[in-house]
Amino acid sequence: MPLPTDHPSHSLSETPYLQACRRQEVRHVPVWFQRQAGRSLPEYREIRGQGSILDAIQDASLAAEITLQPVRRYGVDAAILFSDIVVPVNAVGFEIDVVPGVGPTVNEPFRTKTDLQRLRSLEPPVDTPYVLETINILTHHLEVPLIGFAGAPFTVASYLIEGQPSRTHQRTKSLMHSEPSIWHKLMSRLTDIAIASMRSQVLAGASAVQLFDSWAGALSAKDYTNFVFPHSQRVFDELADLGVPRAHFGVGTAEILSLMSEAGADVVGADWRVPLDEVRRRVGPDTAIQGNLDPTLCLAEWSVVEKEAREVLKAAGGQPGHIFNLGHGVLPETDPAILEQLVELIHNEGLQADSPAP
Ligand code: CP3
């Protein structure tokens, strides 16, 4: 289904973020920050209130305001919807909570075949109407593209199976190897949910989508190929007809960057472990790249941030198809003034990557 001509992504198509996603020339290097909305911002802490993020986002005007806060303060080139990767699974009834300081937790984790019944298909207008309402509000206020998103099947599966954030992903890996048939059925359902969610976000007004496979770097390339790739590939395939850029991000993904690109992404986001010239070699010439300043360095003084940001720009080589970002989310301890300066640097000097520091 082609997008209507009054769809927001049409009027915004000449903006740097969308141009860079398409590897076109840009007037400045676009920049946005993963987790740009959130606890690092005093204006967020002021209006966020108590309780789970899953309750907070049901207030569409609050979620829209939180989405807009970093756009106003930093002048970033894209907004990202204020929501979470576990919203759709929670909305279909797989009870999950997001505990502040911990992350997503599940009282009754996914254990057996019968748990598949707890993952019916997602009907966005019925199950997550507040998400669509938030996007609708945002389309009236935004002058930069809105990025919609979903958790990738593997990363969401890990939360459902482990029951809490896990460093080893041990139960997840155990299930994929011992019960491959249940594993693929679970992945297939999570794939359907991610597709339905992102499709509805685009039809409501999002100009691009990003699939967050944050923990895919925990897998070997072989396991990624056998147990994850076909599902993530289907996500990208089934969104292709929408004609919006599709980004693919994970942490610690050095060994699977080429596969993440091959899955059908227009943009691959990388963490700080691989320099961007090498990222570009791995993802190939037809894919834009996003990243990759280490977010912990943003806790250092400005001279450090400046030096390291220039290194990132240098590795990107001033070539089209680079979106500046952090290699993972903004840490809550980050001083917003540092990110303000960082946006200014990228906008003013991003295209002169080789010019020496003043
Ligand atoms: O600015 C943005 O990037 C947009 C919003 C966004 C949030 N979560 C808001 C959020 C996005 C894109 C996410 C995705 C998400 N959530 C991912 C993928 C990206 C990544 O970071 O790797 C993952 C793995 C999650 C799971 C999750 N949700 C974690 C680990 C946490 C942190 C728990 C904590 O409190 O330390 C959350 C909660 C969450 N999601 C917060 C925010 C702003 C934090 C606090 C809150 O207001 O409750």
Short mmCIF file of C-alpha atoms and ligand atoms in Angstrom, two decimals:
data_model
loop_
_atom_site.label_atom_id
_atom_site.label_comp_id
_atom_site.label_asym_id
_atom_site.label_seq_id
_atom_site.Cartn_x
_atom_site.Cartn_y
_atom_site.Cartn_z
CA MET A 1 0.00 0.00 0.00
CA PRO A 2 1.73 3.25 -1.10
CA LEU A 3 1.63 6.13 1.34
CA PRO A 4 -0.86 8.93 0.64
CA THR A 5 0.77 12.08 -0.80
CA ASP A 6 -0.19 14.10 2.29
CA HIS A 7 1.70 11.59 4.49
CA PRO A 8 4.24 13.45 6.68
CA SER A 9 7.19 11.56 5.21
CA HIS A 10 6.51 13.22 1.85
CA SER A 11 6.81 16.79 3.11
CA LEU A 12 9.88 15.87 5.18
CA SER A 13 11.67 13.89 2.52
CA GLU A 14 14.21 16.68 1.86
CA THR A 15 15.39 16.72 5.48
CA PRO A 16 18.96 15.59 6.31
CA TYR A 17 18.01 12.48 8.31
CA LEU A 18 15.87 11.00 5.52
CA GLN A 19 18.34 12.09 2.84
CA ALA A 20 21.19 10.38 4.71
CA CYS A 21 19.09 7.22 5.09
CA ARG A 22 18.84 7.21 1.28
CA ARG A 23 22.60 7.98 0.98
CA GLN A 24 21.91 11.31 -0.70
CA GLU A 25 23.91 14.54 -0.32
CA VAL A 26 22.99 16.49 2.83
CA ARG A 27 23.38 20.12 3.93
CA HIS A 28 24.70 18.92 7.28
CA VAL A 29 25.38 15.54 8.85
CA PRO A 30 22.15 14.56 10.62
CA VAL A 31 22.32 13.63 14.28
CA TRP A 32 19.92 12.15 16.80
CA PHE A 33 20.53 10.18 19.98
CA GLN A 34 19.16 6.82 20.97
CA ARG A 35 17.29 7.40 24.26
CA GLN A 36 17.40 11.14 23.67
CA ALA A 37 14.19 11.42 25.64
CA GLY A 38 14.47 10.35 29.25
CA ARG A 39 16.11 10.78 32.58
CA SER A 40 19.07 12.88 31.44
CA LEU A 41 16.61 15.72 30.80
CA PRO A 42 15.36 17.80 33.76
CA GLU A 43 12.20 18.65 31.82
CA TYR A 44 11.54 14.89 31.50
CA ARG A 45 12.04 14.23 35.21
CA GLU A 46 9.67 17.07 35.91
CA ILE A 47 6.71 15.76 33.92
CA ARG A 48 7.32 12.00 33.79
CA GLY A 49 5.67 11.26 37.17
CA GLN A 50 5.96 7.97 39.03
CA GLY A 51 5.06 4.47 37.90
CA SER A 52 5.92 2.34 34.93
CA ILE A 53 6.75 3.79 31.54
CA LEU A 54 4.09 1.40 30.23
CA ASP A 55 1.45 3.45 32.06
CA ALA A 56 3.05 6.80 31.25
CA ILE A 57 2.89 6.25 27.48
CA GLN A 58 -0.84 5.60 27.62
CA ASP A 59 -1.21 9.35 28.12
CA ALA A 60 -0.74 10.38 24.48
CA SER A 61 -0.25 14.07 25.14
CA LEU A 62 2.42 13.30 27.77
CA ALA A 63 4.18 10.84 25.44
CA ALA A 64 4.09 13.39 22.62
CA GLU A 65 5.52 16.11 24.87
CA ILE A 66 8.33 13.80 26.05
CA THR A 67 9.12 12.93 22.42
CA LEU A 68 9.36 16.64 21.57
CA GLN A 69 11.55 17.67 24.52
CA PRO A 70 14.92 16.57 23.06
CA VAL A 71 14.00 17.93 19.63
CA ARG A 72 13.43 21.37 21.14
CA ARG A 73 16.46 21.34 23.40
CA TYR A 74 19.04 19.81 21.10
CA GLY A 75 17.80 20.60 17.60
CA VAL A 76 18.34 16.98 16.59
CA ASP A 77 17.40 15.91 13.06
CA ALA A 78 14.89 13.26 14.07
CA ALA A 79 12.45 12.52 16.85
CA ILE A 80 11.99 9.02 18.18
CA LEU A 81 8.64 7.99 19.52
CA PHE A 82 8.59 7.82 23.31
CA SER A 83 7.53 4.24 23.94
CA ASP A 84 9.33 0.97 24.67
CA ILE A 85 10.13 -2.26 22.87
CA VAL A 86 7.94 -4.31 25.22
CA VAL A 87 4.78 -2.24 24.66
CA PRO A 88 3.23 -4.49 21.96
CA VAL A 89 3.81 -7.82 23.78
CA ASN A 90 2.42 -6.34 26.96
CA ALA A 91 -0.57 -5.01 25.02
CA VAL A 92 -1.48 -8.47 23.70
CA GLY A 93 -1.52 -9.74 27.27
CA PHE A 94 1.94 -11.22 27.90
CA GLU A 95 2.26 -9.50 31.24
CA ILE A 96 5.48 -7.58 31.49
CA ASP A 97 6.57 -4.58 33.49
CA VAL A 98 9.45 -2.16 33.18
CA VAL A 99 11.08 -1.68 36.55
CA PRO A 100 12.97 1.63 36.89
CA GLY A 101 16.70 1.00 37.15
CA VAL A 102 16.28 -2.64 36.10
CA GLY A 103 14.39 -2.92 32.83
CA PRO A 104 11.66 -5.23 31.54
CA THR A 105 10.65 -8.00 33.93
CA VAL A 106 8.14 -10.83 33.53
CA ASN A 107 6.55 -12.71 36.44
CA GLU A 108 5.68 -15.74 34.33
CA PRO A 109 8.42 -16.05 31.69
CA PHE A 110 8.03 -17.98 28.46
CA ARG A 111 8.84 -21.62 29.22
CA THR A 112 6.84 -24.08 27.11
CA LYS A 113 4.82 -24.47 23.95
CA THR A 114 1.60 -23.52 25.76
CA ASP A 115 3.06 -20.06 26.40
CA LEU A 116 2.70 -19.38 22.65
CA GLN A 117 -1.00 -18.89 23.33
CA ARG A 118 -0.11 -15.84 25.38
CA LEU A 119 1.13 -14.14 22.20
CA ARG A 120 -1.87 -13.52 19.97
CA SER A 121 -1.54 -11.16 17.03
CA LEU A 122 -1.37 -7.42 17.60
CA GLU A 123 -4.18 -5.17 16.40
CA PRO A 124 -2.67 -1.72 16.86
CA PRO A 125 -5.88 0.35 16.70
CA VAL A 126 -7.42 -1.83 19.44
CA ASP A 127 -4.37 -2.86 21.48
CA THR A 128 -2.18 0.25 21.32
CA PRO A 129 -4.50 3.13 20.26
CA TYR A 130 -2.52 5.53 22.48
CA VAL A 131 0.63 4.93 20.40
CA LEU A 132 -1.21 5.93 17.23
CA GLU A 133 -2.74 8.91 18.99
CA THR A 134 0.71 10.04 20.17
CA ILE A 135 1.98 9.86 16.58
CA ASN A 136 -1.05 11.74 15.38
CA ILE A 137 -0.35 14.58 17.85
CA LEU A 138 3.32 14.59 16.84
CA THR A 139 2.62 14.94 13.13
CA HIS A 140 1.06 18.31 13.93
CA HIS A 141 4.09 19.59 15.83
CA LEU A 142 7.18 18.06 14.28
CA GLU A 143 9.37 19.68 11.65
CA VAL A 144 11.78 16.75 11.63
CA PRO A 145 11.04 13.11 10.78
CA LEU A 146 9.61 10.84 13.44
CA ILE A 147 11.28 7.46 13.84
CA GLY A 148 8.94 4.64 14.80
CA PHE A 149 10.40 1.44 16.16
CA ALA A 150 9.94 -2.08 17.41
CA GLY A 151 12.00 -4.56 19.36
CA ALA A 152 13.46 -7.22 17.11
CA PRO A 153 12.11 -10.74 17.64
CA PHE A 154 15.34 -11.98 19.26
CA THR A 155 15.72 -9.16 21.78
CA VAL A 156 12.05 -9.28 22.80
CA ALA A 157 12.22 -13.11 23.01
CA SER A 158 15.17 -12.78 25.36
CA TYR A 159 13.15 -10.62 27.76
CA LEU A 160 10.16 -12.98 27.61
CA ILE A 161 12.27 -16.08 28.20
CA GLU A 162 14.77 -14.77 30.76
CA GLY A 163 12.09 -12.85 32.65
CA GLN A 164 14.55 -10.01 33.26
CA PRO A 165 17.55 -8.38 31.58
CA SER A 166 20.27 -11.00 31.20
CA ARG A 167 23.96 -10.80 30.48
CA THR A 168 24.28 -14.41 29.30
CA HIS A 169 20.90 -15.00 27.62
CA GLN A 170 21.30 -18.57 28.83
CA ARG A 171 17.70 -19.74 28.85
CA THR A 172 17.14 -18.10 25.48
CA LYS A 173 20.07 -19.89 23.87
CA SER A 174 19.08 -23.11 25.56
CA LEU A 175 15.54 -22.93 24.17
CA MET A 176 16.68 -22.09 20.63
CA HIS A 177 19.00 -25.09 20.52
CA SER A 178 16.94 -27.64 22.46
CA GLU A 179 13.48 -26.77 21.14
CA PRO A 180 14.05 -25.27 17.69
CA SER A 181 10.47 -25.81 16.64
CA ILE A 182 9.07 -23.87 19.62
CA TRP A 183 11.81 -21.26 19.13
CA HIS A 184 10.85 -20.60 15.51
CA LYS A 185 7.15 -20.46 16.39
CA LEU A 186 7.89 -17.92 19.11
CA MET A 187 10.07 -15.87 16.76
CA SER A 188 7.41 -16.04 14.10
CA ARG A 189 4.80 -14.58 16.45
CA LEU A 190 7.15 -11.83 17.61
CA THR A 191 7.93 -11.10 13.96
CA ASP A 192 4.23 -10.66 13.19
CA ILE A 193 3.88 -8.35 16.19
CA ALA A 194 6.89 -6.21 15.20
CA ILE A 195 5.57 -5.91 11.63
CA ALA A 196 2.05 -4.97 12.73
CA SER A 197 3.38 -2.43 15.19
CA MET A 198 5.81 -0.68 12.84
CA ARG A 199 3.40 -0.76 9.92
CA SER A 200 0.75 0.98 12.02
CA GLN A 201 3.27 3.57 13.21
CA VAL A 202 4.21 4.43 9.63
CA LEU A 203 0.60 4.63 8.50
CA ALA A 204 -0.07 6.96 11.44
CA GLY A 205 2.76 9.28 10.41
CA ALA A 206 6.21 7.92 11.29
CA SER A 207 8.74 8.69 8.52
CA ALA A 208 11.17 5.85 9.24
CA VAL A 209 11.43 2.78 11.42
CA GLN A 210 14.21 1.26 13.48
CA LEU A 211 14.33 -2.37 14.55
CA PHE A 212 16.15 -2.62 17.88
CA ASP A 213 17.96 -5.95 18.16
CA SER A 214 19.96 -4.66 21.07
CA TRP A 215 21.18 -8.04 22.31
CA ALA A 216 21.78 -9.83 18.98
CA GLY A 217 25.52 -9.33 19.52
CA ALA A 218 25.34 -12.08 22.15
CA LEU A 219 25.01 -14.64 19.33
CA SER A 220 27.59 -16.23 17.07
CA ALA A 221 27.18 -15.47 13.38
CA LYS A 222 26.12 -19.10 12.91
CA ASP A 223 23.35 -18.95 15.51
CA TYR A 224 22.27 -15.55 14.27
CA THR A 225 22.01 -16.96 10.75
CA ASN A 226 20.04 -20.04 11.76
CA PHE A 227 17.82 -18.75 14.53
CA VAL A 228 17.33 -15.01 14.01
CA PHE A 229 18.17 -13.82 10.51
CA PRO A 230 15.12 -15.29 8.67
CA HIS A 231 12.75 -13.62 11.12
CA SER A 232 14.40 -10.19 11.09
CA GLN A 233 14.60 -10.46 7.32
CA ARG A 234 10.84 -11.03 7.18
CA VAL A 235 10.29 -7.90 9.28
CA PHE A 236 12.20 -5.81 6.71
CA ASP A 237 10.62 -7.57 3.72
CA GLU A 238 7.11 -6.99 4.92
CA LEU A 239 7.71 -3.28 5.48
CA ALA A 240 9.39 -2.69 2.12
CA ASP A 241 6.19 -1.61 0.37
CA LEU A 242 5.80 1.36 2.74
CA GLY A 243 8.80 3.05 1.12
CA VAL A 244 10.21 4.48 4.36
CA PRO A 245 13.81 3.91 5.53
CA ARG A 246 14.29 0.87 7.73
CA ALA A 247 17.15 0.92 10.25
CA HIS A 248 18.62 -2.04 12.12
CA PHE A 249 20.54 -1.62 15.37
CA GLY A 250 22.29 -3.79 17.91
CA VAL A 251 25.14 -3.70 20.43
CA GLY A 252 28.32 -5.80 20.13
CA THR A 253 27.36 -6.76 16.57
CA ALA A 254 30.80 -6.55 14.93
CA GLU A 255 30.65 -10.14 13.67
CA ILE A 256 27.11 -9.87 12.29
CA LEU A 257 27.06 -6.38 10.74
CA SER A 258 27.02 -7.74 7.20
CA LEU A 259 24.15 -10.08 8.08
CA MET A 260 22.19 -7.24 9.68
CA SER A 261 22.55 -5.32 6.45
CA GLU A 262 21.66 -8.35 4.33
CA ALA A 263 18.46 -8.80 6.33
CA GLY A 264 17.10 -5.87 4.35
CA ALA A 265 18.02 -2.76 6.31
CA ASP A 266 18.54 0.59 4.58
CA VAL A 267 20.54 1.81 7.59
CA VAL A 268 22.66 -0.22 10.00
CA GLY A 269 23.45 1.25 13.41
CA ALA A 270 26.62 0.14 15.15
CA ASP A 271 28.08 0.57 18.61
CA TRP A 272 31.52 2.09 19.32
CA ARG A 273 33.52 -1.13 19.02
CA VAL A 274 34.06 -0.95 15.27
CA PRO A 275 35.18 2.28 13.55
CA LEU A 276 32.72 3.52 10.95
CA ASP A 277 35.03 3.01 7.95
CA GLU A 278 35.13 -0.67 8.90
CA VAL A 279 31.36 -0.70 9.58
CA ARG A 280 30.86 0.64 6.08
CA ARG A 281 33.03 -2.11 4.59
CA ARG A 282 31.02 -4.73 6.46
CA VAL A 283 27.54 -3.47 5.60
CA GLY A 284 28.38 -2.83 1.95
CA PRO A 285 27.98 0.19 -0.34
CA ASP A 286 24.19 0.17 -0.54
CA THR A 287 23.52 0.64 3.16
CA ALA A 288 23.70 3.84 5.20
CA ILE A 289 25.43 3.75 8.58
CA GLN A 290 24.45 5.20 11.94
CA GLY A 291 26.64 5.82 14.97
CA ASN A 292 28.82 5.48 16.86
CA LEU A 293 30.22 7.58 19.72
CA ASP A 294 30.59 5.65 22.98
CA PRO A 295 27.80 7.06 25.22
CA THR A 296 29.97 6.77 28.33
CA LEU A 297 32.36 9.32 26.84
CA CYS A 298 29.58 11.90 27.00
CA LEU A 299 30.13 11.87 30.77
CA ALA A 300 33.63 13.26 30.23
CA GLU A 301 34.51 16.92 29.74
CA TRP A 302 33.76 18.61 26.43
CA SER A 303 37.31 18.45 25.08
CA VAL A 304 37.15 14.63 25.24
CA VAL A 305 33.72 14.47 23.63
CA GLU A 306 34.82 16.84 20.89
CA LYS A 307 37.96 14.87 20.09
CA GLU A 308 36.13 11.55 19.99
CA ALA A 309 33.22 12.93 17.95
CA ARG A 310 35.70 14.23 15.39
CA GLU A 311 37.22 10.75 15.20
CA VAL A 312 33.77 9.33 14.44
CA LEU A 313 33.26 11.91 11.69
CA LYS A 314 36.68 11.19 10.28
CA ALA A 315 35.98 7.47 10.12
CA ALA A 316 32.70 8.23 8.33
CA GLY A 317 34.85 10.12 5.83
CA GLY A 318 32.38 12.88 4.94
CA GLN A 319 30.61 10.49 2.59
CA PRO A 320 26.83 10.43 2.11
CA GLY A 321 24.90 7.92 4.14
CA HIS A 322 26.12 8.71 7.66
CA ILE A 323 23.74 9.51 10.50
CA PHE A 324 25.61 10.56 13.63
CA ASN A 325 24.42 8.87 16.82
CA LEU A 326 25.75 7.30 19.98
CA GLY A 327 26.72 3.64 19.92
CA HIS A 328 23.90 2.96 22.41
CA GLY A 329 21.47 5.02 24.47
CA VAL A 330 22.13 8.28 26.32
CA LEU A 331 23.06 7.46 29.91
CA PRO A 332 20.82 9.10 32.54
CA GLU A 333 23.88 10.79 34.11
CA THR A 334 24.66 12.68 30.89
CA ASP A 335 24.80 16.47 31.10
CA PRO A 336 22.37 17.77 28.44
CA ALA A 337 24.73 20.71 27.81
CA ILE A 338 27.28 18.25 26.38
CA LEU A 339 24.74 16.87 23.92
CA GLU A 340 23.74 20.41 22.94
CA GLN A 341 27.36 21.18 22.08
CA LEU A 342 27.71 17.87 20.28
CA VAL A 343 24.77 18.59 17.97
CA GLU A 344 26.27 21.99 17.17
CA LEU A 345 29.63 20.43 16.34
CA ILE A 346 28.13 17.79 14.06
CA HIS A 347 25.93 20.32 12.27
CA ASN A 348 28.70 22.86 11.77
CA GLU A 349 31.60 20.63 10.97
CA GLY A 350 30.29 17.19 10.13
CA LEU A 351 30.92 17.53 6.41
CA GLN A 352 34.50 18.74 6.87
CA ALA A 353 35.50 15.54 8.56
CA ASP A 354 39.16 15.91 7.68
CA SER A 355 39.62 19.50 8.83
CA PRO A 356 41.97 19.76 11.80
CA ALA A 357 40.61 20.67 15.21
CA PRO A 358 40.89 24.44 15.90
O1 CP3 B 1 14.55 8.22 23.15
C1 CP3 B 1 14.35 7.05 22.76
O2 CP3 B 1 15.27 6.34 22.31
C2 CP3 B 1 12.94 6.60 22.71
C3 CP3 B 1 12.31 5.77 23.55
C4 CP3 B 1 12.77 4.36 23.90
C5 CP3 B 1 12.70 3.87 25.23
N1 CP3 B 1 13.05 2.56 25.19
C6 CP3 B 1 12.29 4.63 26.39
C7 CP3 B 1 12.59 4.14 27.73
C8 CP3 B 1 13.22 3.33 23.09
C9 CP3 B 1 13.52 3.35 21.60
C10 CP3 B 1 13.40 2.19 23.92
C11 CP3 B 1 13.81 0.90 23.40
C12 CP3 B 1 14.31 -0.13 24.33
N2 CP3 B 1 13.80 -0.48 25.54
C13 CP3 B 1 15.36 -0.99 24.02
C14 CP3 B 1 16.15 -0.98 22.74
C15 CP3 B 1 17.17 0.06 22.76
C16 CP3 B 1 18.29 -0.18 23.72
O3 CP3 B 1 18.41 0.60 24.66
O4 CP3 B 1 19.04 -1.12 23.50
C17 CP3 B 1 15.53 -1.87 25.11
C18 CP3 B 1 16.55 -2.97 25.23
C19 CP3 B 1 14.51 -1.55 26.06
C20 CP3 B 1 14.25 -2.20 27.35
C21 CP3 B 1 14.28 -1.23 28.45
N3 CP3 B 1 13.27 -0.34 28.73
C22 CP3 B 1 15.34 -0.98 29.37
C23 CP3 B 1 16.64 -1.75 29.43
C24 CP3 B 1 14.95 0.09 30.20
C25 CP3 B 1 15.73 0.78 31.29
C26 CP3 B 1 15.32 0.51 32.65
C27 CP3 B 1 15.85 1.58 33.58
O5 CP3 B 1 15.02 2.26 34.17
O6 CP3 B 1 17.08 1.71 33.71
C28 CP3 B 1 13.64 0.47 29.77
C29 CP3 B 1 12.84 1.59 30.32
C30 CP3 B 1 12.82 2.82 29.51
N4 CP3 B 1 12.51 2.84 28.18
C31 CP3 B 1 13.12 4.13 29.95
C32 CP3 B 1 12.97 4.97 28.84
C33 CP3 B 1 13.15 6.46 28.78
C34 CP3 B 1 13.51 4.53 31.37
C35 CP3 B 1 12.75 5.00 32.35
C36 CP3 B 1 11.29 5.32 32.55
O7 CP3 B 1 10.88 6.46 32.30
O8 CP3 B 1 10.61 4.44 33.12
#
